[in-house]
């Protein structure tokens, strides 16, 4: 497992996404992922699976303290009171007394940034939340958010077909984690010829090349979602090879 260092904190570069995982299947995927070595799990209040994620962590052989756990608050709950209430509910469902990272799931036009961020800081002070972050924020809004709270992360769509040059630069400057969601472009990149070709020289699949390309960049973590043992295993098998500078550039050029 590799890590990204953010403000002195080590965050596992590869995590498990859980959007669209539910019920027993979700609990099982989380438990299996932890058994395979994953130590970073991403959920959200909106995914309606925090209970199953909590169950998966609890029934695994891995201590809760070893897992970097993220959840997110949906914009309709951005009032001060609702951020506090819904996060307390998240903690109960996740069977934990704190999350490592709490994110604003999307920007909102309806509530000023300082309201949800203020509530998150309150939760941070009481020890229910380790770090605060945002998701789907453009660079200018990350700057605005950083005026109200220490922003540890911005989680955005990022994969070989979707460039994020500006946010990458900002993440390095401001020292935040750029978490790449939909890192496999939901399967779109699986048959890409360039990724296939590069993978061929390393004995790796296009998915593994895409994940490697992401986590090999400074400040970037990736959270592929997977259900099957096969996918969980192969997505985690990306720590035994490196892409050359030229290969990194070739993948960067795939962006549309
Ligand atoms: N912040 C946000 O607004 C936001 C938005 C979207 C997503 N996210 C987060 O990012 C996570 C990942 O994004 P995503 O779920 O949209 O898309 P993704 O991770 O790019 O793709 C998931 C799909 O790819 C399949 N897959 C996984 N590994 C594979 C492999 N090695 N080979 C072939 N297929 C593979 C999965 O199948 P199986 O499940 O059948 O294994 C699933 O259908 C989400 O689960 C969520 O946690 C956040």
XYZ file of N, CA and C and ligand atoms in Angstrom:
816
model
N 0.844 -1.212 0.000
C 0.000 0.000 0.000
C 0.871 1.249 0.000
N 0.511 2.202 -0.831
C 1.216 3.483 -0.832
C 0.310 4.546 -0.208
N 0.924 5.649 0.197
C 0.169 6.714 0.860
C 0.449 8.054 0.215
N -0.472 8.992 0.381
C -0.212 10.388 0.066
C -0.099 11.113 1.395
N 0.880 12.010 1.482
C 1.045 12.760 2.722
C 0.372 14.127 2.569
N -0.637 14.354 3.391
C -1.390 15.605 3.348
C -1.289 16.274 4.716
N -0.702 17.448 4.766
C -0.543 18.156 6.044
C -0.001 17.236 7.136
N 0.972 16.424 6.736
C 1.607 15.531 7.712
C 0.836 14.243 7.981
N -0.345 14.086 7.375
C -1.162 12.893 7.617
C -1.015 11.920 6.440
N -0.823 10.642 6.750
C -0.689 9.625 5.711
C -2.062 9.089 5.326
N -2.413 9.221 4.057
C -3.710 8.707 3.586
C -3.442 7.615 2.547
N -4.041 6.427 2.722
C -3.839 5.370 1.730
C -4.271 5.846 0.335
N -3.379 5.672 -0.645
C -3.626 6.204 -1.992
C -4.758 5.499 -2.719
N -5.041 4.278 -2.321
C -6.104 3.551 -2.997
C -7.181 3.183 -1.987
N -8.426 3.542 -2.323
C -9.536 3.222 -1.432
C -10.622 2.487 -2.184
N -11.648 2.079 -1.445
C -12.792 1.419 -2.066
C -13.957 2.395 -2.147
N -14.479 2.624 -3.355
C -15.707 3.403 -3.532
C -16.895 2.499 -3.290
N -17.992 3.055 -2.776
C -19.131 2.180 -2.449
C -20.457 2.645 -3.047
N -20.403 3.612 -3.954
C -21.653 4.083 -4.562
C -22.306 2.934 -5.321
N -23.603 2.750 -5.075
C -24.386 1.664 -5.690
C -24.136 0.291 -5.072
N -23.339 0.226 -4.022
C -23.251 -1.032 -3.276
C -24.314 -0.959 -2.183
N -25.028 -2.059 -1.971
C -26.036 -2.040 -0.906
C -26.189 -3.426 -0.291
N -26.868 -3.448 0.830
C -27.203 -4.702 1.503
C -25.990 -5.564 1.822
N -26.236 -6.858 1.848
C -25.194 -7.831 2.172
C -23.986 -7.712 1.244
N -24.297 -7.427 -0.030
C -23.235 -7.334 -1.030
C -22.239 -6.228 -0.647
N -22.777 -5.139 -0.098
C -21.927 -4.012 0.308
C -21.078 -4.414 1.509
N -21.717 -4.982 2.516
C -20.970 -5.384 3.721
C -19.875 -6.376 3.343
N -20.219 -7.288 2.449
C -19.237 -8.308 2.049
C -18.071 -7.678 1.276
N -18.375 -6.755 0.358
C -17.304 -6.108 -0.425
C -16.349 -5.355 0.500
N -16.907 -4.653 1.489
C -16.059 -3.893 2.421
C -15.186 -4.850 3.241
N -15.796 -5.904 3.732
C -15.046 -6.870 4.537
C -13.941 -7.533 3.701
N -14.276 -7.909 2.474
C -13.289 -8.550 1.592
C -12.153 -7.572 1.268
N -12.539 -6.324 0.967
C -11.529 -5.314 0.629
C -10.528 -5.171 1.777
N -11.045 -5.102 3.005
C -10.147 -4.941 4.156
C -9.247 -6.165 4.312
N -9.801 -7.346 4.044
C -8.989 -8.561 4.134
C -7.880 -8.545 3.083
N -8.155 -7.919 1.938
C -7.165 -7.869 0.854
C -6.102 -6.796 1.079
N -6.336 -5.895 2.043
C -5.326 -4.884 2.340
C -5.790 -3.439 2.178
N -6.995 -3.236 1.647
C -7.524 -1.863 1.543
C -7.622 -1.270 2.953
N -7.295 0.018 3.074
C -7.418 0.691 4.370
C -8.067 2.066 4.204
N -8.877 2.217 3.165
C -9.489 3.516 2.870
C -10.849 3.197 2.230
N -11.920 3.679 2.851
C -13.269 3.375 2.370
C -14.033 4.685 2.196
N -14.734 4.786 1.066
C -15.499 6.001 0.755
C -16.992 5.695 0.702
N -17.768 6.425 1.527
C -19.216 6.307 1.431
C -19.813 7.708 1.473
N -21.134 7.803 1.589
C -21.810 9.095 1.662
C -23.191 8.852 2.245
N -23.742 9.891 2.880
C -25.102 9.750 3.405
C -26.058 9.412 2.265
N -25.828 9.995 1.101
C -26.706 9.789 -0.037
C -26.675 8.353 -0.578
N -25.600 7.597 -0.308
C -25.512 6.231 -0.859
C -26.414 5.248 -0.110
N -26.905 5.682 1.057
C -27.827 4.845 1.803
C -27.211 3.468 2.132
N -25.929 3.456 2.375
C -25.273 2.168 2.681
C -24.296 2.278 3.860
N -24.389 3.377 4.610
C -23.427 3.534 5.717
C -23.567 2.394 6.725
N -24.788 1.922 6.934
C -25.011 0.812 7.866
C -24.242 -0.428 7.436
N -24.297 -0.697 6.133
C -23.621 -1.892 5.601
C -22.103 -1.694 5.598
N -21.664 -0.470 5.314
C -20.224 -0.182 5.359
C -19.720 -0.406 6.790
N -20.486 0.106 7.765
C -20.117 -0.070 9.167
C -20.064 -1.538 9.553
N -21.043 -2.277 9.051
C -21.094 -3.714 9.348
C -19.869 -4.425 8.758
N -19.524 -4.056 7.527
C -18.371 -4.667 6.865
C -17.080 -4.404 7.628
N -16.927 -3.168 8.112
C -15.711 -2.833 8.866
C -15.710 -3.608 10.184
N -16.864 -3.616 10.834
C -16.936 -4.271 12.139
C -16.670 -5.776 12.040
N -17.199 -6.393 10.986
C -17.024 -7.852 10.914
C -15.678 -8.249 10.302
N -14.894 -7.265 9.883
C -13.567 -7.587 9.349
C -12.595 -7.797 10.520
N -11.413 -8.288 10.178
C -10.412 -8.524 11.221
C -9.549 -7.281 11.436
N -9.915 -6.179 10.737
C -9.085 -4.967 10.791
C -9.673 -3.987 11.804
N -8.806 -3.395 12.623
C -9.268 -2.414 13.609
C -9.779 -1.170 12.902
N -10.841 -0.620 13.419
C -11.404 0.618 12.875
C -10.323 1.704 12.749
N -9.410 1.783 13.716
C -8.376 2.823 13.735
C -7.443 2.736 12.534
N -7.386 1.561 11.914
C -6.466 1.395 10.781
C -7.091 1.831 9.461
N -8.380 2.168 9.483
C -9.094 2.458 8.238
C -9.341 3.957 8.106
N -9.027 4.508 6.940
C -9.341 5.912 6.654
C -10.753 5.928 6.058
N -11.707 6.450 6.838
C -13.122 6.361 6.475
C -13.690 7.751 6.151
N -14.285 7.846 4.962
C -14.868 9.120 4.504
C -16.374 8.989 4.337
N -17.118 10.007 4.782
C -18.516 10.105 4.372
C -18.820 11.544 3.957
N -20.020 11.761 3.419
C -20.344 13.071 2.828
C -21.759 13.489 3.197
N -21.931 14.796 3.334
C -23.249 15.361 3.630
C -23.840 15.909 2.336
N -25.099 15.586 2.083
C -25.787 16.017 0.861
C -26.240 17.475 0.995
N -26.224 18.277 -0.094
C -26.538 19.704 -0.009
C -27.865 20.058 0.676
N -28.881 19.203 0.575
C -30.155 19.542 1.233
C -30.012 19.532 2.761
N -28.902 19.031 3.264
C -28.660 18.999 4.715
C -27.530 19.940 5.125
N -27.351 21.023 4.386
C -26.234 21.938 4.666
C -26.529 22.989 5.737
N -27.739 22.997 6.322
C -27.935 23.943 7.421
C -27.073 23.471 8.590
N -26.718 24.398 9.456
C -25.844 24.085 10.593
C -26.366 22.875 11.367
N -27.658 22.962 11.718
C -28.271 21.915 12.540
C -28.260 20.559 11.842
N -28.600 20.564 10.538
C -28.700 19.284 9.802
C -27.315 18.646 9.598
N -26.292 19.470 9.420
C -24.940 18.879 9.285
C -24.600 18.118 10.569
N -24.889 18.761 11.707
C -24.587 18.122 12.995
C -25.431 16.849 13.166
N -26.745 16.999 12.942
C -27.647 15.842 13.158
C -27.317 14.679 12.228
N -27.176 14.977 10.927
C -26.989 13.877 9.969
C -25.624 13.218 10.180
N -24.631 13.997 10.597
C -23.321 13.375 10.823
C -23.375 12.460 12.043
N -24.112 12.884 13.074
C -24.268 12.002 14.250
C -24.946 10.701 13.828
N -25.947 10.831 12.927
C -26.618 9.610 12.432
C -25.628 8.739 11.654
N -24.793 9.400 10.833
C -23.781 8.647 10.078
C -22.893 7.845 11.020
N -22.457 8.500 12.099
C -21.549 7.820 13.034
C -22.217 6.582 13.626
N -23.500 6.725 13.965
C -24.211 5.561 14.526
C -24.287 4.444 13.499
N -24.660 4.812 12.257
C -24.790 3.780 11.217
C -23.430 3.132 10.929
N -22.392 3.952 10.926
C -21.046 3.444 10.612
C -20.414 2.728 11.809
N -21.105 2.743 12.947
C -20.648 2.070 14.176
C -19.265 2.567 14.605
N -19.137 3.881 14.612
C -17.846 4.466 14.976
C -18.104 5.769 15.722
N -17.091 6.290 16.428
C -17.316 7.555 17.120
C -16.709 8.746 16.379
N -16.075 8.453 15.221
C -15.586 9.559 14.389
C -15.296 9.066 12.972
N -15.395 9.986 12.025
C -14.935 9.656 10.672
C -13.628 10.401 10.418
N -12.829 9.864 9.532
C -11.554 10.516 9.223
C -11.753 11.748 8.372
N -12.766 11.683 7.504
C -12.985 12.799 6.582
C -14.479 12.981 6.348
N -14.930 14.221 6.494
C -16.334 14.556 6.219
C -16.346 15.587 5.090
N -17.105 15.282 4.031
C -17.110 16.162 2.851
C -18.473 16.802 2.619
N -18.460 18.027 2.094
C -19.657 18.595 1.473
C -19.752 17.903 0.101
N -20.844 17.186 -0.152
C -20.898 16.312 -1.336
C -20.880 17.080 -2.660
N -21.562 18.223 -2.696
C -21.591 19.090 -3.888
C -21.658 20.534 -3.407
N -21.245 21.479 -4.244
C -21.475 22.883 -3.887
C -22.981 23.160 -3.855
N -23.372 24.197 -3.150
C -24.787 24.572 -3.101
C -24.927 26.072 -3.302
N -25.956 26.469 -4.048
C -26.239 27.898 -4.215
C -27.074 28.427 -3.054
N -27.708 27.518 -2.331
C -28.731 27.936 -1.368
C -28.186 28.289 0.009
N -27.058 27.703 0.387
C -26.549 27.908 1.741
C -25.130 28.457 1.641
N -24.810 29.546 2.366
C -23.434 30.054 2.316
C -22.464 29.014 2.896
N -21.282 28.948 2.263
C -20.274 27.946 2.646
C -20.002 27.895 4.144
N -20.030 29.086 4.787
C -19.615 29.092 6.201
C -20.567 28.307 7.095
N -21.798 28.083 6.621
C -22.741 27.374 7.501
C -22.380 25.881 7.634
N -22.347 25.115 6.530
C -21.933 23.710 6.703
C -20.497 23.573 7.221
N -19.611 24.447 6.741
C -18.213 24.325 7.179
C -18.073 24.650 8.668
N -18.870 25.619 9.133
C -18.858 25.956 10.563
C -19.310 24.761 11.398
N -20.374 24.102 10.925
C -20.883 22.929 11.650
C -19.840 21.808 11.639
N -19.177 21.651 10.498
C -18.158 20.606 10.416
C -16.999 20.898 11.366
N -16.667 22.185 11.513
C -15.590 22.542 12.439
C -15.983 22.250 13.879
N -17.252 22.469 14.168
C -17.777 22.135 15.502
C -17.610 20.619 15.748
N -17.971 19.833 14.735
C -17.833 18.370 14.850
C -16.359 17.964 14.990
N -15.520 18.734 14.329
C -14.081 18.472 14.411
C -13.581 18.759 15.834
N -14.050 19.886 16.376
C -13.613 20.251 17.730
C -14.029 19.213 18.762
N -15.216 18.657 18.581
C -15.683 17.668 19.576
C -15.085 16.280 19.310
N -14.324 16.127 18.212
C -13.638 14.856 17.960
C -14.426 13.861 17.125
N -15.548 14.308 16.529
C -16.351 13.380 15.713
C -15.845 13.277 14.281
N -15.019 14.247 13.895
C -14.524 14.324 12.523
C -13.047 14.708 12.574
N -12.204 13.962 11.894
C -10.786 14.324 11.900
C -10.471 15.442 10.919
N -10.979 15.305 9.684
C -10.661 16.280 8.647
C -11.920 16.670 7.884
N -11.859 17.885 7.311
C -13.004 18.455 6.603
C -12.631 18.634 5.136
N -13.592 18.396 4.253
C -13.292 18.608 2.843
C -14.538 18.870 2.019
N -14.324 18.940 0.719
C -15.401 19.259 -0.217
C -15.352 18.259 -1.372
N -16.380 18.307 -2.206
C -16.412 17.422 -3.357
C -17.077 18.149 -4.512
N -16.575 17.920 -5.699
C -17.105 18.553 -6.913
C -16.966 20.075 -6.882
N -15.925 20.561 -6.219
C -15.685 22.002 -6.132
C -14.667 22.431 -7.190
N -14.986 23.482 -7.971
C -13.971 24.060 -8.859
C -12.940 24.822 -8.024
N -11.767 25.135 -8.626
C -10.687 25.768 -7.842
C -11.112 27.023 -7.089
N -11.913 27.878 -7.717
C -12.275 29.139 -7.054
C -13.087 28.870 -5.787
N -13.930 27.843 -5.835
C -14.748 27.541 -4.654
C -13.937 26.855 -3.553
N -12.884 26.129 -3.954
C -12.007 25.545 -2.928
C -11.347 26.696 -2.172
N -10.935 27.716 -2.935
C -10.317 28.879 -2.284
C -11.280 29.540 -1.316
N -12.530 29.715 -1.753
C -13.538 30.301 -0.866
C -13.702 29.459 0.393
N -13.815 28.147 0.191
C -14.024 27.249 1.340
C -12.860 27.351 2.322
N -11.640 27.496 1.768
C -10.444 27.530 2.621
C -10.393 28.791 3.489
N -11.235 29.777 3.173
C -11.315 30.964 4.039
C -12.083 30.656 5.323
N -12.865 29.559 5.295
C -13.711 29.240 6.455
C -13.227 28.032 7.234
N -12.496 27.136 6.577
C -12.047 25.914 7.266
C -10.792 25.395 6.592
N -10.059 24.581 7.313
C -8.881 23.949 6.718
C -9.372 22.809 5.823
N -9.191 22.975 4.517
C -9.726 21.999 3.554
C -8.681 20.908 3.300
N -9.036 19.695 3.694
C -8.107 18.570 3.616
C -8.220 17.842 2.279
N -9.369 18.001 1.613
C -9.616 17.176 0.420
C -10.639 17.819 -0.502
N -10.451 17.594 -1.796
C -11.507 17.855 -2.776
C -11.648 16.582 -3.589
N -12.839 16.015 -3.592
C -13.074 14.754 -4.314
C -13.811 15.069 -5.613
N -13.189 14.709 -6.731
C -13.763 15.055 -8.041
C -13.612 13.893 -9.023
N -14.362 13.981 -10.116
C -14.214 12.962 -11.151
C -12.850 13.141 -11.822
N -12.088 12.070 -11.860
C -10.741 12.172 -12.421
C -10.303 10.797 -12.899
N -9.992 10.721 -14.179
C -9.531 9.471 -14.798
C -8.858 9.842 -16.117
N -8.325 8.870 -16.853
C -7.574 9.232 -18.059
C -8.373 10.036 -19.095
N -9.697 9.940 -19.092
C -10.483 10.702 -20.074
C -10.951 12.053 -19.539
N -10.649 12.339 -18.276
C -11.126 13.587 -17.644
C -9.961 14.256 -16.916
N -9.394 15.290 -17.525
C -8.227 15.955 -16.927
C -8.638 16.828 -15.748
N -7.691 17.048 -14.833
C -7.948 17.940 -13.689
C -6.695 18.756 -13.399
N -6.093 19.330 -14.467
C -4.801 20.000 -14.308
C -4.823 21.141 -13.288
N -5.881 21.946 -13.356
C -5.930 23.118 -12.485
C -6.041 22.711 -11.014
N -6.926 21.723 -10.754
C -7.092 21.261 -9.370
C -5.834 20.569 -8.853
N -5.137 19.867 -9.766
C -3.896 19.202 -9.361
C -2.865 20.208 -8.877
N -2.725 21.277 -9.645
C -1.787 22.336 -9.260
C -2.188 22.928 -7.923
N -3.496 23.169 -7.777
C -3.992 23.769 -6.537
C -3.775 22.831 -5.343
N -4.007 21.528 -5.571
C -3.838 20.553 -4.484
C -2.399 20.572 -3.974
N -1.458 20.700 -4.916
C -0.043 20.749 -4.510
C 0.263 22.036 -3.754
N -0.257 23.141 -4.288
C -0.001 24.438 -3.639
C -0.616 24.506 -2.254
N -1.866 24.054 -2.150
C -2.605 24.207 -0.884
C -2.457 22.991 0.023
N -1.769 21.962 -0.470
C -1.554 20.725 0.293
C -2.880 20.080 0.692
N -3.698 19.752 -0.316
C -4.888 18.946 -0.014
C -4.900 17.691 -0.874
N -5.717 16.738 -0.441
C -5.855 15.469 -1.153
C -6.840 15.652 -2.306
N -6.405 15.293 -3.504
C -7.319 15.298 -4.643
C -7.766 13.846 -4.836
N -8.972 13.554 -4.377
C -9.455 12.167 -4.487
C -10.168 11.991 -5.812
N -9.703 11.007 -6.582
C -10.248 10.767 -7.910
C -11.423 9.804 -7.819
N -12.633 10.342 -8.029
C -13.763 9.411 -8.080
C -14.014 9.001 -9.521
N -14.769 7.900 -9.658
C -15.009 7.278 -10.962
C -13.681 7.064 -11.715
N -12.668 6.523 -11.027
C -11.324 6.430 -11.620
C -11.256 5.508 -12.829
N -12.259 4.614 -12.957
C -12.273 3.729 -14.120
C -13.290 4.238 -15.139
N -13.749 5.464 -14.932
C -14.753 6.039 -15.811
C -15.904 5.042 -15.993
N -16.248 4.393 -14.867
C -17.303 3.369 -14.833
C -17.142 2.318 -15.918
N -15.922 2.009 -16.262
C -15.683 0.926 -17.219
C -15.334 1.409 -18.617
N -15.518 2.712 -18.867
C -15.266 3.266 -20.209
C -13.828 3.071 -20.681
N -12.878 3.100 -19.729
C -11.463 3.048 -20.116
C -10.938 1.616 -20.288
N -11.811 0.636 -19.999
C -11.321 -0.754 -19.922
C -10.777 -1.296 -21.238
N -11.263 -0.760 -22.366
C -10.795 -1.260 -23.663
C -9.900 -0.266 -24.392
N -9.405 0.716 -23.655
C -8.585 1.741 -24.295
C -7.270 1.138 -24.828
N -6.984 1.444 -26.086
C -5.819 0.813 -26.730
C -4.492 1.247 -26.118
N -4.385 2.530 -25.809
C -3.136 3.027 -25.219
C -2.897 2.392 -23.851
N -3.956 2.324 -23.055
C -3.811 1.714 -21.723
C -3.483 0.229 -21.851
N -4.074 -0.392 -22.879
C -3.793 -1.798 -23.126
C -2.316 -1.999 -23.485
N -1.844 -1.110 -24.351
C -0.462 -1.213 -24.820
C 0.526 -1.008 -23.661
N 0.284 0.038 -22.882
C 1.172 0.306 -21.744
C 1.094 -0.853 -20.751
N -0.123 -1.318 -20.486
C -0.306 -2.441 -19.564
C 0.446 -3.676 -20.029
N 0.434 -3.883 -21.347
C 1.092 -5.061 -21.917
C 2.559 -5.151 -21.516
N 3.234 -4.004 -21.468
C 4.663 -4.043 -21.148
C 4.914 -4.283 -19.652
N 3.876 -4.094 -18.834
C 4.044 -4.303 -17.386
C 3.297 -5.542 -16.900
N 2.611 -6.217 -17.804
C 1.781 -7.354 -17.386
C 0.577 -6.903 -16.578
N 0.016 -5.741 -16.940
C -1.107 -5.172 -16.184
C -2.281 -4.875 -17.117
N -3.477 -4.753 -16.560
C -4.682 -4.461 -17.344
C -4.829 -2.942 -17.522
N -5.677 -2.505 -18.471
C -5.943 -1.067 -18.609
C -6.437 -0.446 -17.301
N -7.279 -1.147 -16.556
C -7.782 -0.602 -15.277
C -6.617 -0.369 -14.314
N -5.705 -1.318 -14.265
C -4.563 -1.164 -13.356
C -3.657 -0.012 -13.786
N -3.503 0.173 -15.100
C -2.681 1.295 -15.582
C -3.352 2.619 -15.210
N -4.676 2.688 -15.373
C -5.398 3.929 -15.034
C -5.243 4.241 -13.547
N -5.379 3.239 -12.705
C -5.263 3.462 -11.254
C -3.835 3.849 -10.879
N -2.877 3.168 -11.499
C -1.464 3.483 -11.229
C -1.151 4.922 -11.625
N -1.653 5.309 -12.803
C -1.433 6.672 -13.300
C -1.973 7.695 -12.297
N -3.130 7.423 -11.731
C -3.708 8.361 -10.754
C -2.864 8.434 -9.491
N -2.613 7.290 -8.864
C -1.973 7.342 -7.537
C -0.487 7.669 -7.614
N 0.068 7.611 -8.827
C 1.478 7.988 -8.970
C 1.639 9.515 -9.012
N 0.531 10.245 -9.082
C 0.593 11.708 -9.083
C 0.544 12.219 -7.646
N 1.315 13.281 -7.427
C 1.397 13.866 -6.095
C 0.018 14.322 -5.615
N -0.333 13.964 -4.400
C -1.577 14.382 -3.713
C -2.833 13.671 -4.190
N -2.693 12.668 -5.082
C -3.890 12.025 -5.641
C -4.145 10.653 -5.003
N -5.403 10.431 -4.639
C -5.860 9.103 -4.219
C -6.969 8.677 -5.173
N -7.186 7.379 -5.327
C -8.247 6.884 -6.212
C -9.135 5.920 -5.444
N -10.443 5.971 -5.742
C -11.393 5.136 -4.993
C -12.286 4.328 -5.934
N -11.706 3.369 -6.679
C -12.527 2.547 -7.559
C -13.556 1.752 -6.760
N -14.751 1.670 -7.318
C -15.777 0.824 -6.705
C -15.690 -0.561 -7.329
N -15.799 -1.590 -6.517
C -15.791 -2.947 -7.048
C -16.612 -3.846 -6.142
N -17.215 -4.836 -6.743
C -18.057 -5.768 -5.994
C -17.419 -7.146 -5.947
N -16.972 -7.617 -7.105
C -16.468 -8.991 -7.179
C -15.061 -9.092 -6.588
N -14.769 -10.281 -6.111
C -13.446 -10.578 -5.565
C -12.359 -10.272 -6.611
N -12.666 -10.635 -7.847
C -11.733 -10.402 -8.958
C -11.362 -8.931 -9.110
N -12.395 -8.103 -9.184
C -12.164 -6.664 -9.347
C -11.473 -6.071 -8.123
N -11.945 -6.469 -6.931
C -11.331 -5.951 -5.696
C -9.844 -6.277 -5.675
N -9.519 -7.514 -6.057
C -8.128 -7.961 -6.017
C -7.289 -7.243 -7.062
N -7.779 -7.190 -8.299
C -6.914 -6.629 -9.349
C -6.750 -5.114 -9.181
N -7.778 -4.427 -8.655
C -7.625 -2.980 -8.452
C -6.579 -2.662 -7.379
N -6.376 -3.621 -6.473
C -5.417 -3.375 -5.402
C -4.004 -3.810 -5.792
N -3.905 -4.444 -6.954
C -2.618 -4.993 -7.385
C -1.880 -3.966 -8.267
N -1.651 -2.795 -7.710
C -1.050 -1.704 -8.490
C 0.177 -1.100 -7.805
N 0.710 -1.847 -6.839
C 1.831 -1.293 -6.075
C 3.175 -1.928 -6.435
N 3.156 -2.812 -7.438
C 4.404 -3.519 -7.767
C 4.950 -3.105 -9.131
N 4.486 -1.973 -9.656
C 5.062 -1.475 -10.907
C 4.971 0.044 -10.930
N 5.762 0.644 -11.821
C 5.733 2.108 -11.934
C 5.642 2.505 -13.386
N 4.936 3.565 -13.667
C 4.883 4.079 -15.032
C 6.031 5.069 -15.214
N 6.655 5.022 -16.385
C 7.733 5.982 -16.663
C 7.118 7.360 -16.911
N 7.950 8.401 -16.908
C 7.448 9.751 -17.194
C 6.749 9.780 -18.541
N 7.327 9.063 -19.497
C 6.739 9.068 -20.837
C 5.372 8.370 -20.843
N 5.277 7.277 -20.104
C 3.978 6.578 -20.013
C 2.945 7.443 -19.294
N 3.385 8.135 -18.260
C 2.472 9.040 -17.536
C 1.923 10.088 -18.498
N 2.802 10.640 -19.327
C 2.367 11.668 -20.277
C 1.422 11.105 -21.333
N 1.721 9.903 -21.796
C 0.839 9.277 -22.798
C -0.579 9.122 -22.245
N -0.676 8.704 -20.984
C -2.015 8.540 -20.386
C -2.674 9.917 -20.232
N -1.893 10.912 -19.812
C -2.463 12.264 -19.652
C -3.039 12.790 -20.962
N -2.427 12.396 -22.065
C -2.894 12.897 -23.363
C -4.219 12.266 -23.820
N -4.706 11.248 -23.095
C -5.966 10.596 -23.478
C -7.180 11.448 -23.129
N -6.975 12.465 -22.302
C -8.091 13.295 -21.840
C -8.853 13.918 -23.006
N -10.184 13.923 -22.902
C -11.024 14.425 -23.999
C -11.489 15.845 -23.742
N -18.249 12.661 -4.778
C -19.053 12.329 -5.753
O -19.897 13.117 -6.208
C -18.928 10.965 -6.360
C -19.551 10.682 -7.594
C -19.378 9.405 -8.138
C -18.608 8.464 -7.461
N -18.034 8.753 -6.248
C -17.236 7.757 -5.492
O -16.277 7.158 -6.359
C -16.462 5.759 -6.370
C -16.052 5.170 -7.714
O -16.806 5.723 -8.780
P -17.893 4.886 -9.595
O -18.425 3.793 -8.724
O -18.867 5.856 -10.129
O -17.097 4.315 -10.860
P -15.759 3.447 -11.100
O -15.105 3.110 -9.815
O -14.983 4.177 -12.125
O -16.337 2.141 -11.797
C -17.076 1.196 -11.093
C -17.518 0.115 -12.091
O -16.370 -0.520 -12.650
C -16.425 -1.922 -12.391
N -15.075 -2.377 -12.093
C -14.361 -2.170 -10.951
N -13.138 -2.707 -11.043
C -13.059 -3.279 -12.263
C -12.043 -3.986 -12.938
N -10.869 -4.216 -12.363
N -12.291 -4.432 -14.208
C -13.488 -4.196 -14.797
N -14.488 -3.515 -14.198
C -14.281 -3.059 -12.946
C -17.361 -2.101 -11.217
O -17.956 -3.375 -11.312
P -18.341 -4.299 -10.040
O -18.961 -3.410 -9.012
O -19.284 -5.287 -10.617
O -17.086 -4.948 -9.526
C -18.350 -0.965 -11.445
O -19.332 -1.341 -12.378
C -17.942 5.602 -6.040
O -18.263 4.275 -5.665
C -18.092 6.607 -4.941
O -17.559 6.098 -3.734
C -18.171 10.005 -5.713
